[in-house]
Coordinates of C-alpha atoms and ligand atoms in Angstrom, one line a residue:
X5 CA 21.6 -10.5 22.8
X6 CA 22.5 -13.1 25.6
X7 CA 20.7 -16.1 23.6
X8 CA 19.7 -19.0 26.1
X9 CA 18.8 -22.1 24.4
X10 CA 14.9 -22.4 24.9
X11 CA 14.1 -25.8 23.5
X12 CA 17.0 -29.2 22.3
X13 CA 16.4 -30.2 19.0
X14 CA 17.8 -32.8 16.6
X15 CA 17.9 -30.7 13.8
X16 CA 17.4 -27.5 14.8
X17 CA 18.3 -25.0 17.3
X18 CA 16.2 -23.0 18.9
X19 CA 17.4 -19.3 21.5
X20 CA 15.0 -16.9 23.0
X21 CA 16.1 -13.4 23.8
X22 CA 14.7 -9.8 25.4
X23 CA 11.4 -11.3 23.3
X24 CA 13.2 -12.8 20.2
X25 CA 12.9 -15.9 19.7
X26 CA 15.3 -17.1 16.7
X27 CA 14.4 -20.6 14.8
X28 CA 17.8 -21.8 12.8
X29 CA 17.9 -24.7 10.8
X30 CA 20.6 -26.9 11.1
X31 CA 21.5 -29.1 8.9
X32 CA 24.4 -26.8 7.2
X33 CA 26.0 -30.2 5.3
X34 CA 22.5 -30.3 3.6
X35 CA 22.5 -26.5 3.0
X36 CA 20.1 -26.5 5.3
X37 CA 17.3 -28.9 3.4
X38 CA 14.7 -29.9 5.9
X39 CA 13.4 -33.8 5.9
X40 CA 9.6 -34.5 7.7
X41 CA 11.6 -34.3 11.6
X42 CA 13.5 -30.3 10.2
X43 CA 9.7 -29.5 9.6
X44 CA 8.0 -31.4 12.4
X45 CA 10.5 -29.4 15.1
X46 CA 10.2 -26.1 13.2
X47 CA 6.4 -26.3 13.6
X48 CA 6.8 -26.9 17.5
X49 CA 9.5 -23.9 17.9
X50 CA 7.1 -21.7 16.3
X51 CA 4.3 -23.1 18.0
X52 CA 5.9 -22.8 21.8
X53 CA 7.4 -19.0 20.0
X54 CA 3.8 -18.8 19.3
X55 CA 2.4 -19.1 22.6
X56 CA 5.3 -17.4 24.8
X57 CA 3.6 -14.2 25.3
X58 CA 6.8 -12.4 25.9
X59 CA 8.0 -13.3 22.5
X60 CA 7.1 -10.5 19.7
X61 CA 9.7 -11.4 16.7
X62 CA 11.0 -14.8 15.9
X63 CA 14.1 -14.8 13.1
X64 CA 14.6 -17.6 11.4
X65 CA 17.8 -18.6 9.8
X66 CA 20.4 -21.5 8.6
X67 CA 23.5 -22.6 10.6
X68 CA 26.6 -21.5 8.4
X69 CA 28.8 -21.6 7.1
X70 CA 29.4 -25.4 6.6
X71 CA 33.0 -26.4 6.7
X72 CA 33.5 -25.6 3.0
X73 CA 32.9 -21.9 3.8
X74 CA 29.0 -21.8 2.1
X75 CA 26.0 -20.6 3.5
X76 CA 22.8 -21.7 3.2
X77 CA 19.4 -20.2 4.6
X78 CA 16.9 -23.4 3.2
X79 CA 17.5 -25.4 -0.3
X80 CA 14.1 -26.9 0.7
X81 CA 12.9 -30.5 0.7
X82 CA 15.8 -33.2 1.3
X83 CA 16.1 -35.0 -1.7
X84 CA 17.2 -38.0 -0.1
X85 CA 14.2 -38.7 1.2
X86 CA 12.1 -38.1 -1.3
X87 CA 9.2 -40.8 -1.7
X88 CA 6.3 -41.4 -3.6
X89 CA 4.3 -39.7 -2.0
X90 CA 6.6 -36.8 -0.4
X91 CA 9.4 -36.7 2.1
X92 CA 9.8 -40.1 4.4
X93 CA 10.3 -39.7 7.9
X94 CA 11.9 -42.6 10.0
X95 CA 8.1 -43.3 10.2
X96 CA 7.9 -44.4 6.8
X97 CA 5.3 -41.7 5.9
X98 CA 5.4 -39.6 3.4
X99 CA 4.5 -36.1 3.9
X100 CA 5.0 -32.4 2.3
X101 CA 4.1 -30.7 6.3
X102 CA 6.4 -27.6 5.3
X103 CA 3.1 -26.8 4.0
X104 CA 1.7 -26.6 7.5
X105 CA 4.5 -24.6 8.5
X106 CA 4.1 -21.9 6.2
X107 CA 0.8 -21.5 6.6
X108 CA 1.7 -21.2 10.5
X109 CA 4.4 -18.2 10.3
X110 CA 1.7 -16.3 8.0
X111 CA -1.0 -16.2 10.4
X112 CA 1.0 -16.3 13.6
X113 CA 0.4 -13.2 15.0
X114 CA 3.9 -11.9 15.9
X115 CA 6.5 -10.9 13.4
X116 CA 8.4 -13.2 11.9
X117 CA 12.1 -12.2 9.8
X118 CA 13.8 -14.1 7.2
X119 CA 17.6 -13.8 8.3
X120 CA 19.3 -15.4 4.2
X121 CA 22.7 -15.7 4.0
X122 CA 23.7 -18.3 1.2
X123 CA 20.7 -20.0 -0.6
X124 CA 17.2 -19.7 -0.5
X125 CA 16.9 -22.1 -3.1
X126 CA 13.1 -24.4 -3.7
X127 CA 11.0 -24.9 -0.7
X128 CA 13.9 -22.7 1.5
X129 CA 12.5 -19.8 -0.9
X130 CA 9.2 -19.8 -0.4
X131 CA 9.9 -20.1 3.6
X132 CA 11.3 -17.0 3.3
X133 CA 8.4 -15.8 1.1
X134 CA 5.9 -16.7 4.0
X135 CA 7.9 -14.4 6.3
X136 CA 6.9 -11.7 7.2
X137 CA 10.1 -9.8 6.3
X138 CA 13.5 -10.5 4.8
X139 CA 17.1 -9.5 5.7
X140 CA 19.5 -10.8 2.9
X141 CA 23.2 -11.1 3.4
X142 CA 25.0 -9.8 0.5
X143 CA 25.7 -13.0 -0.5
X144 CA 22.2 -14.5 -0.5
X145 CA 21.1 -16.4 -3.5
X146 CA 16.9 -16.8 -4.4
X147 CA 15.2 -19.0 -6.6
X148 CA 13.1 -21.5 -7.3
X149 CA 14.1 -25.1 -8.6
X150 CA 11.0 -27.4 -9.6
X151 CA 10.3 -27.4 -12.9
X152 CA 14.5 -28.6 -13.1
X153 CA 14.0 -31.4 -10.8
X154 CA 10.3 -32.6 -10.7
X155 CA 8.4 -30.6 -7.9
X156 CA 6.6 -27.5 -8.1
X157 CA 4.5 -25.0 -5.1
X158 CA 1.5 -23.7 -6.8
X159 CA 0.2 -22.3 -3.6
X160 CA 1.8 -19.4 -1.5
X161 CA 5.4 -20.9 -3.9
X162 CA 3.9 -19.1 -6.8
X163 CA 0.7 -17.4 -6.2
X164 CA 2.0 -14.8 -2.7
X165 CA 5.4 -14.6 -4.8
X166 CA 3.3 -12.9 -7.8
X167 CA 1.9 -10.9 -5.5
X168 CA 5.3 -9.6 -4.5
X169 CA 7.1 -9.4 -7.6
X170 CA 4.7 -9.2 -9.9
X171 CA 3.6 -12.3 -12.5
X172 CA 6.0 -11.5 -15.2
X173 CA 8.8 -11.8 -12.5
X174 CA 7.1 -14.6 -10.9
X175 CA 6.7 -16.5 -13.8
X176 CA 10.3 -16.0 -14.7
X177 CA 11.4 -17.3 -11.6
X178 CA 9.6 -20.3 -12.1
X179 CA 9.8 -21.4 -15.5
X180 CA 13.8 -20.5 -16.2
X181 CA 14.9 -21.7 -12.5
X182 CA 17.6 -19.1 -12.4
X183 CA 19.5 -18.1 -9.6
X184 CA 19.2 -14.0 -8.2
X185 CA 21.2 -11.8 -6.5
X186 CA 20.4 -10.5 -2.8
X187 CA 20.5 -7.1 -4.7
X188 CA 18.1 -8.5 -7.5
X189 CA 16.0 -9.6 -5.0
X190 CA 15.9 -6.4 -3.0
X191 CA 15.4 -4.8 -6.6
X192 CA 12.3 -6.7 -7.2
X193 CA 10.6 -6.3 -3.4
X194 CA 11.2 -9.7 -2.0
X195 CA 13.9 -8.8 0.4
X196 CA 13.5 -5.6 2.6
X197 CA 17.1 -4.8 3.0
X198 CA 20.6 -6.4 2.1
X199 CA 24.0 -6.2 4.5
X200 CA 27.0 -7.5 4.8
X201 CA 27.0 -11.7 5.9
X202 CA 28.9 -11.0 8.9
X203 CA 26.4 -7.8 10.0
X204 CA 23.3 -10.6 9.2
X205 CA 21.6 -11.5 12.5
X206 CA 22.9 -8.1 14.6
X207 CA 20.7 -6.7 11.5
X208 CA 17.8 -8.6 12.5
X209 CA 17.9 -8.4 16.2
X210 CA 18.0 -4.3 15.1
X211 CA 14.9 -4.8 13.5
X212 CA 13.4 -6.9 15.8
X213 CA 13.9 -4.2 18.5
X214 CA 12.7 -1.3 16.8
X215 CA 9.2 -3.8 16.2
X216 CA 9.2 -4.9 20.1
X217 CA 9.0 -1.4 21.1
X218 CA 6.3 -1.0 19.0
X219 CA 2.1 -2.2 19.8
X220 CA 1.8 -6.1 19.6
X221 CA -2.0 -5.5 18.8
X222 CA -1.6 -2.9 16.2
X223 CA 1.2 -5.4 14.8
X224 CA -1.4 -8.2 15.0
X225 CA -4.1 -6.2 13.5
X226 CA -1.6 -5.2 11.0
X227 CA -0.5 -8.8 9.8
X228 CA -3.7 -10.2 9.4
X229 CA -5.1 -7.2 7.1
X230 CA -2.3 -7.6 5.1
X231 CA -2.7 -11.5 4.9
X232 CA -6.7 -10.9 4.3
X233 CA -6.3 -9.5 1.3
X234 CA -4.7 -11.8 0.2
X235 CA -5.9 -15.2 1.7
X236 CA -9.5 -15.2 1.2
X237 CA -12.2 -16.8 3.7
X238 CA -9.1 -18.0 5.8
X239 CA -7.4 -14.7 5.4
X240 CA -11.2 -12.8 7.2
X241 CA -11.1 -15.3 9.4
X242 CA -7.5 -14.4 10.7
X243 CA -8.6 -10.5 10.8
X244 CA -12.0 -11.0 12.2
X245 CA -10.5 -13.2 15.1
X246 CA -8.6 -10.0 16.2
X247 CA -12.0 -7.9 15.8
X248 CA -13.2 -11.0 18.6
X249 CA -10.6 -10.8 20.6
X250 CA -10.5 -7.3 20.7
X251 CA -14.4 -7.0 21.5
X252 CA -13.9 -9.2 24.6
X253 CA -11.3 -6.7 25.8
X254 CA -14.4 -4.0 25.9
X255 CA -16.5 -3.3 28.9
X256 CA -19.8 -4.0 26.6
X257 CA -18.9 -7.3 25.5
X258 CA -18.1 -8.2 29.4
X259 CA -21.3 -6.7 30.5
X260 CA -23.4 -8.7 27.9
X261 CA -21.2 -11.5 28.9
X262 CA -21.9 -10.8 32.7
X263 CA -25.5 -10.3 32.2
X264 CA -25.8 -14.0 30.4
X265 CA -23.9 -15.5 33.8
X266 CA -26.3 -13.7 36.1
X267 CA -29.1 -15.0 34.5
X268 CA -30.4 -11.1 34.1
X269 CA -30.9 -8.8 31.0
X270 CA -28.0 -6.7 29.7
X271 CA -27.7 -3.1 30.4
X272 CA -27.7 -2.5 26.7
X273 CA -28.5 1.3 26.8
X274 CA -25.3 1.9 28.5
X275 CA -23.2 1.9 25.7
X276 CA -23.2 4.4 22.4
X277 CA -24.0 3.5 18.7
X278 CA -21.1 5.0 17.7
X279 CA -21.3 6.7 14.2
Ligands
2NE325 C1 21.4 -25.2 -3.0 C2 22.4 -25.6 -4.1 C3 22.2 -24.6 -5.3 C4 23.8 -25.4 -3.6 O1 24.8 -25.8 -4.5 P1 26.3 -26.1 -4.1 O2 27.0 -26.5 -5.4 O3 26.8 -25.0 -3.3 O4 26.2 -27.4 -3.1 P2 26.0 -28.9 -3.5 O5 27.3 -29.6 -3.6 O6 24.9 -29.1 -4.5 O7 25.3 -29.4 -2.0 C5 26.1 -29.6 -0.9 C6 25.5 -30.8 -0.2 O8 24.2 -30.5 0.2 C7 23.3 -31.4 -0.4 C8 24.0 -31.9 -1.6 O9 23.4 -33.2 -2.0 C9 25.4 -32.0 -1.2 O10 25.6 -33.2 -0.4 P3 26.9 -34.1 -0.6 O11 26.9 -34.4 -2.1 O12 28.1 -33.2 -0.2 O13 26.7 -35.2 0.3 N1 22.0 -30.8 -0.7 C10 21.8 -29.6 -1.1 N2 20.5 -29.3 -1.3 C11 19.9 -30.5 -0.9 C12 18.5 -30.9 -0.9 N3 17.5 -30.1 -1.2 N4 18.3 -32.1 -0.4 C13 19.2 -32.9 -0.1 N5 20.5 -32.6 -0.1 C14 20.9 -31.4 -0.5 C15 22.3 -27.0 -4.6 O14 22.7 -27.9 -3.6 C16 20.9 -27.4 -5.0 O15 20.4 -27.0 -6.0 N6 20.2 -28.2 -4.2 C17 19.0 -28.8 -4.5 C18 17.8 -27.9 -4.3 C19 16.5 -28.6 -4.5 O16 16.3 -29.4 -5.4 N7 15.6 -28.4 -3.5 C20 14.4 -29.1 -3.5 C21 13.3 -28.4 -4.2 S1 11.7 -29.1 -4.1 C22 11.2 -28.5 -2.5 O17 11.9 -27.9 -1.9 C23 9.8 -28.8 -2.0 C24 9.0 -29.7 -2.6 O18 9.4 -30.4 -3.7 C25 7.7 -29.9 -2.2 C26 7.3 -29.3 -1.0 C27 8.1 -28.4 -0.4 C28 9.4 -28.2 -0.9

């Protein structure tokens, strides 16, 4: 696609396309860690990817290769700025807001795709965990690092990836801290297909097509049933927002609506109990 820069970051870049949008972190010297500002400019891409109503898919992906030939998708929180209390900003706060961004590309209601090449590695995992789907270059490499270097996610980190994988799996990932495959991955659900590294984003803009052809609100609908199962109160909330919006789109919820303005009584018997 002819990808026109939407937005200037500092440490990300940010294109927009026939309705893509595509989010790529770029800090390739850090393998693509994010610090407080990766997080804080990710969160306002997918917000603005969020509200563009001519946007359906946002991929997101990590410049690569740096200049000694290795990708990286996301190997998570920058180490370097690790506080006590969570990653500094130039602010001197500390703060863990990837947090915020993953629960934003869950309930966002257009489709987001996980373009890995390289490493996935810690927090970058579970960011493509949150996605709604995952494209793996054949040289991607998943897994989670805490429990080797003092951090842990106990929340989407471990309990969504269960979900996916399954607990045995899950719990392996976790408590050994190896390093998988793209076709391990792809073996145990959490990728949806693997290609070849140079084939990666013309991959996802294929996918991304086939899904922008397709109907945004059955999509919607779609990703919030699948996230209420899963995400409790917050998850209904999510679904029964749609059922809202969706009522307001109906000709009985504008003629109660109407009614209230006009000060007059709705012309309830107009419209069926439907069985
Ligand atoms: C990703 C991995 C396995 C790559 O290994 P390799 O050997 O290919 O590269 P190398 O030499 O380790 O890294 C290249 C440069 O990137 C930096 C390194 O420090 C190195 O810099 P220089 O020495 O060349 O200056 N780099 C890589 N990852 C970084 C990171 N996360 N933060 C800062 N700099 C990083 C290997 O690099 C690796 O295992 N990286 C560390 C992975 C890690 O510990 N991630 C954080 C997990 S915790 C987390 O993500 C988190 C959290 O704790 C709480 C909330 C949310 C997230």
């Amino acid at each position: 696609p002819d990808w026109k820069v939407a937005k200037t970051y500092t440490d990300i870049l940010y294109h927009k396309a026939d309705g893509i949008a595509k989010v790529t972190i770029n800090r390739p010297e850090k393998r693509n860690a994010f610090r407080p500002q990766t997080v804080f400019e990710l969160c306002d891409a997918f917000a603005d990817a969020r509200e563009d109503q001519s946007v359906g898919v946002v991929l997101l992906t990590g410049a690569g290769p740096h200049t000694d030939g290795k990708y990286a998708f996301c190997a998570g929180g920058d180490q370097s700025v690790r506080g006590h209390a969570g990653y500094v900003g130039d602010d001197g706060v500390p703060r863990l807001n990837v947090l915020d961004l993953q629960k934003f590309i869950r309930s966002m209601p257009k489709v987001v795709i996980a373009l890995v090449a390289g490493y996935a590695i810690g927090g970058g995992h579970v960011l493509h965990l949150v996605c709604d789907l995952t494209i793996a270059a054949d040289n991607g490499i998943f897994g989670q690092v805490g429990p080797k270097m003092g951090s842990f996610d106990g929340g989407f980190g471990s309990s969504y990836l269960a979900r996916m994988v399954g607990q045995k799996k899950a719990r392996e990932i976790w408590y050994l801290c190896r390093h998988y495959t793209a076709a391990q991955a792809l073996d145990m659900g959490m990728v949806n297909a693997v290609v070849p590294v140079a084939g990666l984003e013309a991959e996802g803009v294929k996918w991304a097509r086939e899904i922008m052809n397709h109907s945004p609100l059955a999509i919607r609908c779609l990703k919030s049933a699948f996230n209420a199962d899963v995400d409790g109160q917050s998850g209904i909330q999510e679904l029964a927002g749609n059922a809202t919006l969706l009522y307001y789109m109906t000709d009985e919820a504008k003629e109660f609506h109407r009614a209230q303005r006009e000060k007059r009584k709705p012309d309830a018997r107009k419209f069926p109990w439907l069985p």
